[in-house]
Coordinates of C-alpha atoms in Angstrom, one line a residue:
M333 CA -10.9 -17.1 85.8
E334 CA -7.9 -14.7 86.1
Q335 CA -5.0 -14.3 83.8
P336 CA -1.7 -15.3 85.6
E337 CA 0.0 -12.1 86.5
N338 CA 3.5 -13.3 85.3
E339 CA 2.3 -14.1 81.7
F340 CA 0.8 -10.7 81.3
E341 CA 3.9 -9.0 82.7
T342 CA 6.2 -11.0 80.5
A343 CA 4.2 -10.0 77.5
Q344 CA 4.1 -6.4 78.6
Q345 CA 7.8 -6.3 79.1
I346 CA 8.3 -7.6 75.5
I347 CA 6.0 -5.0 74.1
L348 CA 7.6 -2.2 76.0
H349 CA 11.1 -3.4 75.0
W350 CA 10.2 -2.7 71.4
D351 CA 8.5 0.7 72.1
A352 CA 10.3 3.0 69.7
T353 CA 9.2 6.0 71.7
A354 CA 11.1 4.8 74.8
S355 CA 14.1 2.9 73.5
E356 CA 16.9 4.0 71.2
D357 CA 17.6 0.3 70.3
A358 CA 13.9 -0.2 69.4
R359 CA 14.1 2.8 67.1
L360 CA 17.2 1.5 65.3
R361 CA 16.2 -2.1 64.8
M362 CA 13.2 -3.8 63.2
I363 CA 11.6 -6.9 64.8
F364 CA 11.0 -8.6 61.5
E365 CA 14.6 -8.1 60.5
S366 CA 15.7 -10.1 63.5
D367 CA 15.8 -13.8 63.9
R368 CA 12.7 -15.9 63.8
Q369 CA 12.6 -16.6 67.5
E370 CA 12.5 -12.9 68.2
I371 CA 9.6 -12.4 65.8
D372 CA 7.6 -15.3 67.2
R373 CA 8.2 -14.1 70.7
Y374 CA 6.9 -10.6 70.0
L375 CA 3.8 -12.0 68.1
Q376 CA 3.1 -14.3 71.1
A377 CA 3.3 -11.3 73.3
V378 CA 0.8 -9.4 71.3
D379 CA -1.5 -12.5 71.3
Q380 CA -1.1 -12.6 75.1
I381 CA -2.1 -9.0 75.5
Q382 CA -5.1 -9.6 73.2
R383 CA -6.3 -12.6 75.2
S384 CA -5.9 -10.7 78.4
M385 CA -8.1 -7.9 77.0
E386 CA -10.7 -10.5 76.0
L387 CA -10.7 -12.0 79.5
T388 CA -10.9 -8.6 81.1
T389 CA -13.9 -7.8 78.9
L390 CA -15.6 -11.1 79.7
T391 CA -15.1 -10.8 83.5
D392 CA -16.2 -7.2 83.5
A393 CA -14.4 -6.8 86.8
A394 CA -14.9 -3.6 88.8
G395 CA -12.7 -1.9 91.3
A396 CA -9.5 0.1 91.3
G397 CA -7.3 -3.0 90.5
A398 CA -9.4 -4.0 87.5
Q399 CA -9.3 -0.4 86.2
D400 CA -5.6 -0.2 86.5
Q401 CA -5.2 -3.6 84.7
S402 CA -7.5 -2.4 81.9
E403 CA -5.4 0.8 81.4
K404 CA -2.2 -1.3 81.3
L405 CA -3.7 -3.6 78.7
N406 CA -4.9 -0.6 76.5
T407 CA -1.5 1.0 76.8
A408 CA 0.3 -2.2 75.8
I409 CA -1.9 -2.9 72.8
Q410 CA -1.6 0.7 71.6
I411 CA 2.2 0.5 71.8
A412 CA 2.1 -3.0 70.1
M413 CA -0.1 -1.8 67.3
A414 CA 2.0 1.3 66.7
R415 CA 5.0 -1.1 66.5
L416 CA 3.3 -3.5 64.2
E417 CA 2.2 -0.7 61.9
D418 CA 5.8 0.3 61.6
E419 CA 6.9 -3.2 60.9
F420 CA 4.0 -3.7 58.4
R421 CA 5.1 -0.5 56.6
N422 CA 8.8 -1.5 56.6
I423 CA 8.2 -5.0 55.1
L424 CA 5.9 -3.4 52.4
I425 CA 8.5 -0.7 51.5
S426 CA 11.3 -3.3 51.3
H427 CA 9.4 -5.0 48.5
A428 CA 7.9 -2.0 46.8
T429 CA 10.2 -1.9 43.8
P430 CA 8.2 -1.2 40.6
I431 CA 7.8 -4.0 38.1
E432 CA 10.1 -3.4 35.2
T433 CA 8.6 -2.7 31.8
E434 CA 10.5 -5.7 30.4
T435 CA 9.0 -8.0 32.9
L436 CA 5.5 -6.7 32.1
T437 CA 6.1 -7.1 28.4
E438 CA 7.5 -10.6 28.9
S439 CA 4.5 -11.6 30.9
I440 CA 2.0 -10.3 28.5
S441 CA 3.7 -11.7 25.4
S442 CA 3.3 -15.2 26.8
T443 CA -0.5 -14.9 26.6
H444 CA -2.3 -16.1 23.6
L445 CA -3.3 -12.8 22.0
T446 CA -4.3 -12.0 18.5
H447 CA -2.3 -9.1 17.4
R448 CA -3.5 -7.0 14.5
T449 CA -1.2 -4.6 12.7
S450 CA -1.8 -1.3 14.4
T451 CA -2.7 1.3 11.8
S452 CA -2.8 4.9 11.6
I453 CA -4.1 7.0 8.7
G454 CA -3.6 10.7 8.1
E455 CA -6.3 13.3 8.2
F456 CA -8.9 13.5 5.5
P457 CA -7.5 15.4 2.4
G458 CA -9.0 18.7 1.7
N459 CA -8.1 21.5 -0.8
E460 CA -4.5 20.9 -1.4
D461 CA -1.7 21.6 -3.8
Y462 CA -1.6 18.7 -6.1
S463 CA 1.6 19.6 -7.9
S464 CA 3.3 16.5 -6.7
R465 CA 2.2 13.3 -8.5
G466 CA 2.2 11.1 -5.3
E467 CA 2.8 7.9 -7.1
S468 CA 3.6 5.8 -4.1
D469 CA 0.8 3.9 -2.5
G470 CA -0.4 4.6 1.0
D471 CA 1.3 8.0 1.5
A472 CA -1.1 8.8 4.3
I473 CA -0.9 5.5 6.0
S474 CA 1.6 4.2 8.4
R475 CA 1.6 0.7 9.9
E476 CA 3.5 -0.4 13.0
G477 CA 3.3 -3.8 14.7
S478 CA 1.0 -3.5 17.7
S479 CA 3.4 -5.7 19.6
S480 CA 6.3 -3.5 19.0
L481 CA 7.1 -3.1 22.7
S482 CA 10.4 -2.8 24.4
E483 CA 12.9 -5.5 23.6
R484 CA 13.1 -8.1 26.3
G485 CA 16.0 -7.6 28.8
E486 CA 17.2 -8.6 32.2
S487 CA 14.9 -7.2 34.9
S488 CA 16.5 -5.4 37.7
R489 CA 14.5 -7.5 40.2
T490 CA 13.8 -11.2 39.9
I491 CA 10.2 -12.4 39.6
T492 CA 10.4 -15.9 40.8
S493 CA 7.2 -17.2 39.1
Y494 CA 3.7 -16.3 37.8
R495 CA 0.4 -18.0 38.0
S496 CA -1.6 -18.2 34.7
M497 CA -5.4 -17.9 34.4
S498 CA -6.3 -17.7 30.7
S499 CA -4.9 -14.3 29.5
I500 CA -4.1 -13.1 33.1
R501 CA -0.5 -13.4 34.4
E502 CA -0.2 -12.9 38.1
L503 CA 3.4 -12.2 39.1
D504 CA 4.9 -13.0 42.6
L505 CA 5.3 -9.4 43.9
M506 CA 6.9 -10.6 47.2
P507 CA 8.7 -13.6 48.7
L508 CA 6.4 -16.1 50.5
D509 CA 8.1 -15.5 53.9
S510 CA 7.4 -11.7 53.7
I511 CA 3.7 -12.4 52.8
C512 CA 3.4 -14.7 55.8
D513 CA 4.9 -11.9 58.0
L514 CA 2.5 -9.3 56.6
R515 CA -0.4 -11.6 57.1
C516 CA 0.6 -12.2 60.8
I517 CA 0.7 -8.6 61.4
A518 CA -2.6 -7.9 59.5
E519 CA -4.4 -10.6 61.5
R520 CA -3.4 -8.9 64.8
M521 CA -4.1 -5.4 63.8
I522 CA -7.5 -6.2 62.4
A523 CA -8.3 -8.3 65.5
S524 CA -7.4 -5.3 67.7
G525 CA -9.6 -2.9 65.8
Y526 CA -6.9 -1.4 63.7
F527 CA -8.5 -2.1 60.3
K528 CA -8.4 1.5 59.1
E529 CA -4.7 1.8 60.0
C530 CA -3.8 -1.4 58.3
V531 CA -5.6 -0.4 55.1
Q532 CA -4.0 3.1 55.1
V533 CA -0.5 1.8 55.5
Y534 CA -0.9 -0.9 52.9
G535 CA -2.7 1.3 50.4
G536 CA -0.1 4.1 50.8
V537 CA 2.9 1.9 50.2
R538 CA 1.4 -0.3 47.4
K539 CA -0.1 2.7 45.7
S540 CA 3.3 4.2 45.3
A541 CA 4.7 0.9 43.8
V542 CA 1.8 0.6 41.5
D543 CA 2.0 4.2 40.4
A544 CA 5.7 3.8 39.7
S545 CA 5.0 0.6 37.6
F546 CA 2.2 2.4 35.8
K547 CA 4.4 5.4 35.1
K548 CA 6.9 3.2 33.4
L549 CA 4.3 2.2 30.8
G550 CA 4.2 5.7 29.5
V551 CA 0.6 6.6 30.2
E552 CA 0.7 10.3 31.2
K553 CA -1.6 11.8 33.8
Q554 CA -4.1 14.0 31.9
T555 CA -7.8 15.1 32.3
I556 CA -10.5 14.1 29.9
G557 CA -10.5 17.6 28.6
E558 CA -6.7 17.8 28.1
I559 CA -6.9 14.5 26.1
Q560 CA -9.8 15.8 23.9
R561 CA -7.8 18.9 23.1
L562 CA -4.8 17.0 21.8
E563 CA -3.9 17.2 18.1
W564 CA -4.4 13.9 16.2
E565 CA -0.8 13.0 15.7
P566 CA 0.2 13.0 19.4
L567 CA -3.1 11.5 20.3
N568 CA -2.6 8.7 17.8
A569 CA 0.7 7.8 19.5
K570 CA -0.8 8.0 23.0
I571 CA -3.6 5.5 21.9
G572 CA -1.0 3.0 20.8
K573 CA 0.7 3.3 24.2
W574 CA -2.6 3.0 26.0
I575 CA -3.4 -0.2 24.3
R576 CA -0.2 -1.8 25.3
A577 CA -0.4 -0.3 28.8
A578 CA -4.1 -1.5 29.2
K579 CA -3.2 -5.1 28.5
M580 CA -0.3 -5.0 30.9
C581 CA -2.2 -3.1 33.7
V582 CA -5.3 -5.3 33.7
R583 CA -3.6 -8.7 33.0
V584 CA -0.4 -8.3 34.9
L585 CA -0.1 -5.2 37.2
F586 CA -3.6 -5.0 38.6
A587 CA -4.1 -8.8 38.6
S588 CA -0.8 -9.4 40.5
E589 CA -1.8 -6.7 43.0
K590 CA -5.1 -8.4 43.6
R591 CA -3.4 -11.7 44.1
L592 CA -1.0 -10.1 46.7
C593 CA -4.0 -8.8 48.5
E594 CA -5.6 -12.2 48.5
Q595 CA -2.4 -13.8 49.8
I596 CA -2.2 -11.3 52.7
F597 CA -5.8 -10.7 53.6
E598 CA -7.8 -13.7 52.5
G599 CA -10.0 -15.0 55.3
L600 CA -9.6 -11.8 57.2
G601 CA -12.8 -10.3 55.7
T602 CA -13.8 -9.3 52.3
A603 CA -13.9 -5.7 53.2
V604 CA -10.2 -5.4 54.1
E605 CA -9.2 -7.3 51.0
E606 CA -11.2 -5.1 48.7
A607 CA -10.2 -2.0 50.5
C608 CA -6.5 -2.6 50.3
F609 CA -6.7 -3.6 46.6
M610 CA -8.7 -0.5 45.7
E611 CA -6.4 1.8 47.7
A612 CA -3.4 0.4 45.7
V613 CA -4.8 0.5 42.2
K614 CA -7.7 3.1 42.2
A615 CA -5.7 6.1 41.0
P616 CA -4.0 4.4 38.0
A617 CA -7.2 2.5 37.1
I618 CA -9.1 5.8 37.1
Q619 CA -6.4 7.3 34.9
L620 CA -6.4 4.3 32.5
F621 CA -10.2 4.1 32.0
N622 CA -10.6 8.0 31.8
F623 CA -8.3 8.0 28.8
A624 CA -10.4 5.5 26.9
E625 CA -13.5 7.4 28.0
A626 CA -12.1 10.7 26.6
I627 CA -11.5 9.0 23.2
S628 CA -15.0 7.5 23.1
I629 CA -16.7 10.8 23.5
S630 CA -14.3 12.9 21.4
R631 CA -15.0 14.4 17.9
R632 CA -15.8 11.8 15.4
A633 CA -13.1 12.5 12.8
P634 CA -12.9 9.7 10.1
E635 CA -9.0 9.4 10.5
K636 CA -9.7 8.2 14.1
L637 CA -11.8 5.1 13.1
F638 CA -9.0 2.5 13.1
K639 CA -7.6 3.6 16.4
I640 CA -11.1 3.6 17.7
L641 CA -11.5 0.0 16.5
D642 CA -8.1 -0.9 18.1
L643 CA -9.4 0.5 21.4
H644 CA -12.7 -1.3 21.0
D645 CA -11.1 -4.6 20.3
T646 CA -8.6 -4.2 23.1
L647 CA -11.4 -3.3 25.6
F648 CA -13.6 -6.1 24.3
D649 CA -10.8 -8.6 24.8
L650 CA -10.0 -7.2 28.3
L651 CA -13.6 -7.1 29.5
P652 CA -13.7 -10.6 31.0
D653 CA -10.3 -9.9 32.7
I654 CA -11.6 -6.6 34.0
D655 CA -14.6 -8.3 35.5
A656 CA -12.3 -10.9 37.1
V657 CA -9.8 -8.5 38.5
F658 CA -12.4 -5.9 39.6
E659 CA -14.9 -8.4 40.9
G660 CA -15.6 -6.8 44.3
K661 CA -18.5 -4.6 45.1
S662 CA -16.2 -1.6 45.7
A663 CA -14.8 -2.0 42.2
E664 CA -18.1 -2.2 40.5
S665 CA -17.8 1.3 39.1
F666 CA -14.8 0.2 37.0
R667 CA -16.7 -2.8 35.5
L668 CA -19.6 -0.5 34.6
Q669 CA -17.3 2.2 33.2
A670 CA -15.5 -0.3 31.0
A671 CA -18.8 -1.7 29.6
E672 CA -20.1 1.9 29.0
I673 CA -16.8 2.9 27.2
L674 CA -17.1 -0.2 25.0
S675 CA -20.6 0.7 24.0
R676 CA -19.6 4.3 23.3
L677 CA -16.6 3.2 21.2
A678 CA -18.9 1.0 19.0
E679 CA -21.3 4.0 18.5
A680 CA -18.3 6.2 17.7
A681 CA -17.1 3.7 15.1
R682 CA -20.5 3.7 13.4
G683 CA -20.6 7.5 13.5
M684 CA -17.1 7.8 12.0
L685 CA -17.9 5.5 9.0
N686 CA -20.9 7.7 8.4
E687 CA -18.8 10.8 8.7
F688 CA -16.3 9.4 6.3
E689 CA -19.0 8.7 3.7
N690 CA -20.2 12.3 4.0
A691 CA -16.6 13.6 3.7
V692 CA -16.0 11.6 0.5
L693 CA -19.2 12.8 -1.0
R694 CA -18.6 16.5 -0.1
E695 CA -14.8 16.7 -0.5
P696 CA -14.6 20.1 -2.2
S697 CA -11.3 20.5 -3.9
R698 CA -11.6 22.1 -7.3
V699 CA -8.0 22.3 -8.4
P700 CA -7.5 19.7 -11.1
V701 CA -4.5 17.4 -10.4
P702 CA -1.8 18.0 -13.0
G703 CA -1.6 15.5 -15.9
G704 CA -4.9 13.8 -14.9
T705 CA -3.1 11.4 -12.6
I706 CA -4.6 9.7 -9.5
H707 CA -6.3 12.1 -7.2
P708 CA -5.2 12.2 -3.5
L709 CA -8.8 11.6 -2.5
T710 CA -8.8 8.4 -4.5
R711 CA -5.6 7.1 -2.9
Y712 CA -6.9 8.1 0.6
V713 CA -10.4 6.5 0.2
M714 CA -9.1 3.2 -1.3
N715 CA -6.4 2.9 1.4
Y716 CA -9.1 3.7 4.0
I717 CA -11.5 1.0 2.8
S718 CA -8.7 -1.5 2.4
L719 CA -8.1 -0.9 6.1
I720 CA -11.7 -1.3 6.8
S721 CA -11.5 -4.8 5.2
D722 CA -8.8 -5.7 7.7
Y723 CA -11.2 -4.9 10.5
K724 CA -14.2 -6.6 8.8
Q725 CA -14.8 -9.0 11.8
T726 CA -15.3 -6.2 14.3
L727 CA -17.0 -3.7 11.9
G728 CA -19.1 -6.6 10.5
E729 CA -20.6 -6.9 14.1
L730 CA -21.0 -3.2 14.6
I731 CA -22.4 -2.2 11.2
V732 CA -25.9 -3.7 11.0
S733 CA -27.8 -1.3 8.7
R734 CA -27.5 -0.5 5.0
P735 CA -26.1 2.9 4.0
A736 CA -28.5 5.8 3.4
T737 CA -28.2 6.2 -0.4
G738 CA -29.8 8.6 -2.9
S739 CA -32.9 7.6 -4.7
R740 CA -33.4 7.6 -8.5
Y741 CA -36.8 9.2 -7.8
S742 CA -35.3 12.0 -5.8
D743 CA -34.6 15.5 -7.2
D744 CA -31.4 15.8 -5.2
L745 CA -28.7 15.7 -7.7
S746 CA -25.9 16.1 -5.1
I747 CA -26.2 12.4 -4.1
P748 CA -25.9 9.5 -6.5
D749 CA -28.6 6.9 -6.6
M750 CA -27.8 3.3 -5.8
D751 CA -29.8 0.2 -6.2
F752 CA -28.7 -2.6 -3.9
T753 CA -31.0 -5.2 -5.6
D754 CA -28.0 -7.0 -7.1
H755 CA -26.3 -7.2 -3.8
G756 CA -28.9 -8.8 -1.6
E757 CA -26.6 -11.5 -0.2
Q758 CA -23.8 -9.1 0.9
S759 CA -23.4 -7.8 4.5
P760 CA -24.3 -4.2 5.5
L761 CA -20.6 -3.5 5.9
A762 CA -19.9 -4.7 2.3
L763 CA -22.7 -2.5 1.0
H764 CA -21.1 0.5 2.9
L765 CA -17.8 -0.2 1.1
I766 CA -19.6 -0.3 -2.3
W767 CA -21.5 2.9 -1.4
I768 CA -18.2 4.6 -0.6
I769 CA -16.8 3.7 -4.0
V770 CA -19.9 4.9 -5.7
I771 CA -19.8 8.3 -4.0
L772 CA -16.0 8.5 -4.7
Q773 CA -16.7 8.0 -8.4
F774 CA -19.5 10.6 -8.2
N775 CA -17.2 13.1 -6.7
L776 CA -14.4 12.3 -9.3
E777 CA -16.8 12.8 -12.1
G778 CA -17.6 16.3 -10.7
K779 CA -13.8 17.0 -10.4
S780 CA -13.2 15.9 -14.0
K781 CA -15.4 18.7 -15.2
H782 CA -12.8 21.2 -14.1
Y783 CA -10.4 20.0 -16.8
K784 CA -10.8 22.2 -20.0
D785 CA -9.7 19.3 -22.2
N786 CA -12.2 16.5 -22.5
S787 CA -9.5 14.0 -23.4
L788 CA -7.8 14.8 -20.1
A789 CA -11.0 14.6 -18.2
H790 CA -11.5 11.0 -19.6
L791 CA -7.9 10.1 -18.8
F792 CA -8.3 11.3 -15.3
I793 CA -11.4 9.1 -14.8
M794 CA -9.5 6.2 -16.4
N795 CA -6.5 6.6 -14.1
N796 CA -8.7 6.8 -11.0
I797 CA -11.0 3.9 -11.8
H798 CA -8.0 1.8 -12.7
Y799 CA -6.5 2.6 -9.3
I800 CA -9.7 1.6 -7.5
V801 CA -10.0 -1.7 -9.5
Q802 CA -6.3 -2.6 -8.8
K803 CA -6.7 -1.9 -5.0
I804 CA -9.7 -4.2 -4.9
K805 CA -8.0 -6.9 -6.8
G806 CA -4.9 -6.6 -4.7
S807 CA -6.7 -7.3 -1.4
P808 CA -8.4 -10.7 -1.2
E809 CA -10.5 -9.5 1.8
L810 CA -11.6 -6.4 0.0
R811 CA -12.4 -8.3 -3.2
E812 CA -14.4 -10.8 -1.3
M813 CA -16.5 -8.1 0.3
I814 CA -16.9 -6.0 -2.8
G815 CA -17.9 -9.0 -4.9
D816 CA -17.4 -9.8 -8.5
T817 CA -20.7 -8.3 -9.6
Y818 CA -19.7 -4.8 -8.7
L819 CA -16.1 -5.4 -9.7
R820 CA -17.3 -6.1 -13.2
K821 CA -19.3 -2.8 -13.3
L822 CA -16.1 -1.0 -12.4
T823 CA -14.1 -2.8 -15.0
G824 CA -16.7 -1.9 -17.6
K825 CA -16.5 1.7 -16.4
L826 CA -12.7 1.6 -16.9
R827 CA -13.0 0.4 -20.5
Q828 CA -15.6 3.0 -21.2
S829 CA -13.3 5.8 -19.9
A830 CA -10.4 4.5 -22.0
T831 CA -12.6 4.4 -25.1
S832 CA -14.0 7.9 -24.4
Y833 CA -10.4 9.2 -24.1
Q834 CA -9.3 7.6 -27.5
R835 CA -12.4 9.0 -29.2
A836 CA -11.9 12.5 -27.8
T837 CA -8.2 12.5 -28.8
W838 CA -7.6 10.4 -31.8
V839 CA -10.7 10.4 -33.9
G840 CA -9.8 14.0 -35.1
V841 CA -6.2 12.9 -35.8
L842 CA -7.3 9.9 -37.7
Y843 CA -9.9 11.8 -39.5
C844 CA -6.9 13.7 -41.3
L845 CA -5.9 10.3 -42.8
R846 CA -9.1 9.6 -44.7
D847 CA -9.4 9.6 -48.5
E848 CA -12.6 11.6 -48.7
G849 CA -12.1 15.1 -50.1
L850 CA -8.7 14.3 -51.7
H851 CA -9.8 13.1 -55.2
V852 CA -11.0 15.4 -57.9
R853 CA -13.1 14.4 -60.8
G854 CA -13.2 16.2 -64.2
S855 CA -14.9 15.6 -67.4
F856 CA -11.8 14.1 -69.0
S857 CA -9.7 12.9 -66.0
S858 CA -9.7 12.1 -62.3
G859 CA -6.9 12.3 -59.8
V860 CA -5.7 13.6 -56.4
S861 CA -5.9 17.2 -55.4
K862 CA -2.3 18.1 -54.4
S863 CA -3.5 21.3 -52.6
A864 CA -6.1 19.3 -50.6
L865 CA -3.4 16.6 -49.9
R866 CA -0.9 19.2 -48.7
E867 CA -3.6 20.7 -46.4
R868 CA -4.4 17.2 -45.1
F869 CA -0.8 16.5 -44.2
K870 CA -0.4 20.0 -42.6
S871 CA -3.6 19.3 -40.5
F872 CA -2.3 15.9 -39.5
N873 CA 1.1 17.3 -38.5
A874 CA -0.3 20.1 -36.5
M875 CA -2.9 17.9 -34.7
F876 CA -0.5 15.1 -34.0
E877 CA 2.3 17.4 -32.8
E878 CA -0.1 19.1 -30.4
V879 CA -1.3 15.8 -29.0
H880 CA 2.3 14.7 -28.7
R881 CA 3.5 18.0 -26.9
T882 CA 0.4 18.1 -24.6
Q883 CA -0.1 14.5 -23.7
A884 CA 3.6 13.8 -23.1
L885 CA 3.0 16.0 -20.0
W886 CA 0.0 13.9 -18.9
L887 CA 0.6 11.0 -16.6
I888 CA -0.5 7.4 -16.3
P889 CA 1.4 6.2 -13.2
D890 CA 0.6 2.6 -13.7
T891 CA 3.2 1.1 -16.1
Q892 CA 0.9 -1.6 -17.4
L893 CA -2.0 0.6 -18.1
R894 CA 0.2 3.2 -19.8
E895 CA 1.7 0.6 -22.0
E896 CA -1.7 -0.9 -22.9
L897 CA -3.1 2.5 -23.9
R898 CA 0.0 3.2 -26.0
I899 CA -0.4 -0.1 -27.8
S900 CA -4.1 0.6 -28.4
I901 CA -3.2 4.0 -29.8
S902 CA -0.4 2.6 -32.1
E903 CA -2.7 -0.2 -33.3
K904 CA -5.0 2.4 -34.7
L905 CA -2.6 5.2 -35.6
I906 CA 0.4 3.5 -37.2
P907 CA -1.4 1.3 -39.8
A908 CA -3.7 4.3 -40.8
Y909 CA -0.6 6.5 -41.2
R910 CA 1.4 3.9 -43.0
S911 CA -1.4 3.3 -45.4
F912 CA -2.0 7.0 -46.0
L913 CA 1.6 7.6 -46.5
G914 CA 1.9 4.7 -48.9
R915 CA -1.0 5.9 -51.1
F916 CA -0.1 9.6 -51.2
R917 CA 3.7 10.0 -50.6
S918 CA 4.5 10.1 -54.3
H919 CA 2.0 13.0 -54.9
I920 CA 3.8 15.1 -52.3
E921 CA 7.3 14.1 -53.2
S922 CA 6.8 15.0 -56.8
G923 CA 6.0 18.5 -55.8
R924 CA 8.1 21.3 -54.2
H925 CA 9.4 21.1 -50.6
P926 CA 7.9 17.8 -49.7
E927 CA 9.7 17.9 -46.3
N928 CA 7.2 20.7 -45.3
Y929 CA 4.3 18.3 -45.5
I930 CA 5.7 14.8 -44.8
K931 CA 7.4 15.6 -41.5
H932 CA 7.1 12.2 -39.8
S933 CA 8.1 8.7 -40.8
V934 CA 6.1 5.7 -39.4
E935 CA 9.1 5.1 -37.1
D936 CA 8.9 8.7 -35.8
L937 CA 5.3 8.1 -34.9
E938 CA 6.1 4.9 -33.1
T939 CA 8.8 6.6 -31.1
A940 CA 6.6 9.7 -30.4
V941 CA 3.8 7.4 -29.0
L942 CA 6.3 6.1 -26.4
D943 CA 6.6 9.7 -25.1
L944 CA 2.9 9.9 -24.1
F945 CA 1.7 9.8 -20.6
E946 CA 5.2 10.0 -18.9
G947 CA 4.6 13.4 -17.3
F948 CA 7.5 15.1 -18.9
A949 CA 8.0 17.7 -21.7
V950 CA 9.0 16.4 -25.0
S951 CA 12.5 17.9 -24.7
Q952 CA 13.0 16.0 -21.5
H953 CA 12.1 12.7 -23.3
S954 CA 14.7 13.4 -26.0
R955 CA 17.4 14.0 -23.3
R956 CA 16.3 10.8 -21.4
R957 CA 16.5 8.7 -24.5
S958 CA 20.0 10.0 -25.3
Q959 CA 21.3 9.1 -21.9

């Protein structure tokens, strides 16, 4: 059974006509940019040469003529494959435009994703200058919408459609006719044993396109070591970019690339399909996963917790998509790496919560905050645990053990004891939050001892406990987790500190307004000792003026708490002074220089009380009232 000579010669002539090494016209023109008839004729010629080679192999003819025929066939097929390789590359290059960021964003935004507010928190406070009162909440915290991607715009290239599979969005990277041409070429190259060349050409061109698209997402190429050496602020920004990029890469960029490989190589062998896909996406995929791995094994600083949780949740959501996109045997390493990173991120989150608890307990600052206002540590800790409550679903699954607390039977006085008997029904995460508040109070009690004035120490505790209570009440999630039982304990502690302040400050002042010691009794008469009364007025004036001067500089930043404490003071002070003045005014006014003793009217005291806890000197209050 011999191949008709004229069919082989016709096919050979077509192949040689398009030999770029022998023809100027062939060098300047591309077959697949010609009309369809020319393309089909060339492909048929290649098919003819391949059939001729098969027949030659089957007949295994010997002799000089057969040898010559075999050499002609080999030469023809080599020329044809070189040409098809060029055509394959040219088609790929003509459709290698990177996917625009806007297109990636638009595709991913159409998925049904749950967006949590992306949160960052400043570094844990240490020894600081507390001269500023820091009255605004959340100074150390910034929030930005995790979906704050580029605004949608017109893409520079048109994506005709996409196929949806749950959260995956597969874009059409090439027109269908170009895909058909590439498949026709790939079939013939692989059939002729040019598998390696096909993969190399495809991988080289598509890798450049994927790299360019990947670069547009803002993920910089860095080693694990370089990532771990970054300061927190730039690293925090890079994590936010990574989260957005990871969703776009896995669900759009890599998924679309996989689909393109399926369209071109499906049915031509799993090996070629997987090999071409991996050649195209391997480098950016390694870069993408290495970033998350670097974060998962980095130092467990408490301020990183929420970004670690964002990474964990992102990777957890992406894991089914990663398994789907990287399903082949050659991509198994990416599936395993993603699962291992997820596990390490979970362990890192648990470790960071433990580090945070230790940091709150050991925070060493000894410089008292001016005016007994809210300590920066209190603001930081309460903002921190408020954010923890935002992540309660994830952390509730990760935190499965109770906190390691002190024991009432222990001799270690550096750790408070805590009995969780009353909190049996609460989750381990809720118990950790309660424990953090317990150790925060423990630390604050220690800091209060650095105030020389006991009244100011009590005011400091009152301010800080009030802030803690208000933060809990202001967050439904946090209040639910803390529970009413412990909230009642905190409220009781708040009342206790307010009472302790009033006793430490005003008992001595009110003691001056007692009757005891003012009356004298003789054998013939009884009356009021004017000298004792004058001394009593002088003592009251001195004590009240000192309190007024000193405590006007103290600060209660919460308006309602400040007003409530002033009212409580006035309810005790004003009636006592009015009564004392009513009983003994005449005794002073009947003597010499009464103005030296009765320095204040009732109205003066009422006005003076309004100066307390504003954080300004008395002279400044006078100027403010006159404006």
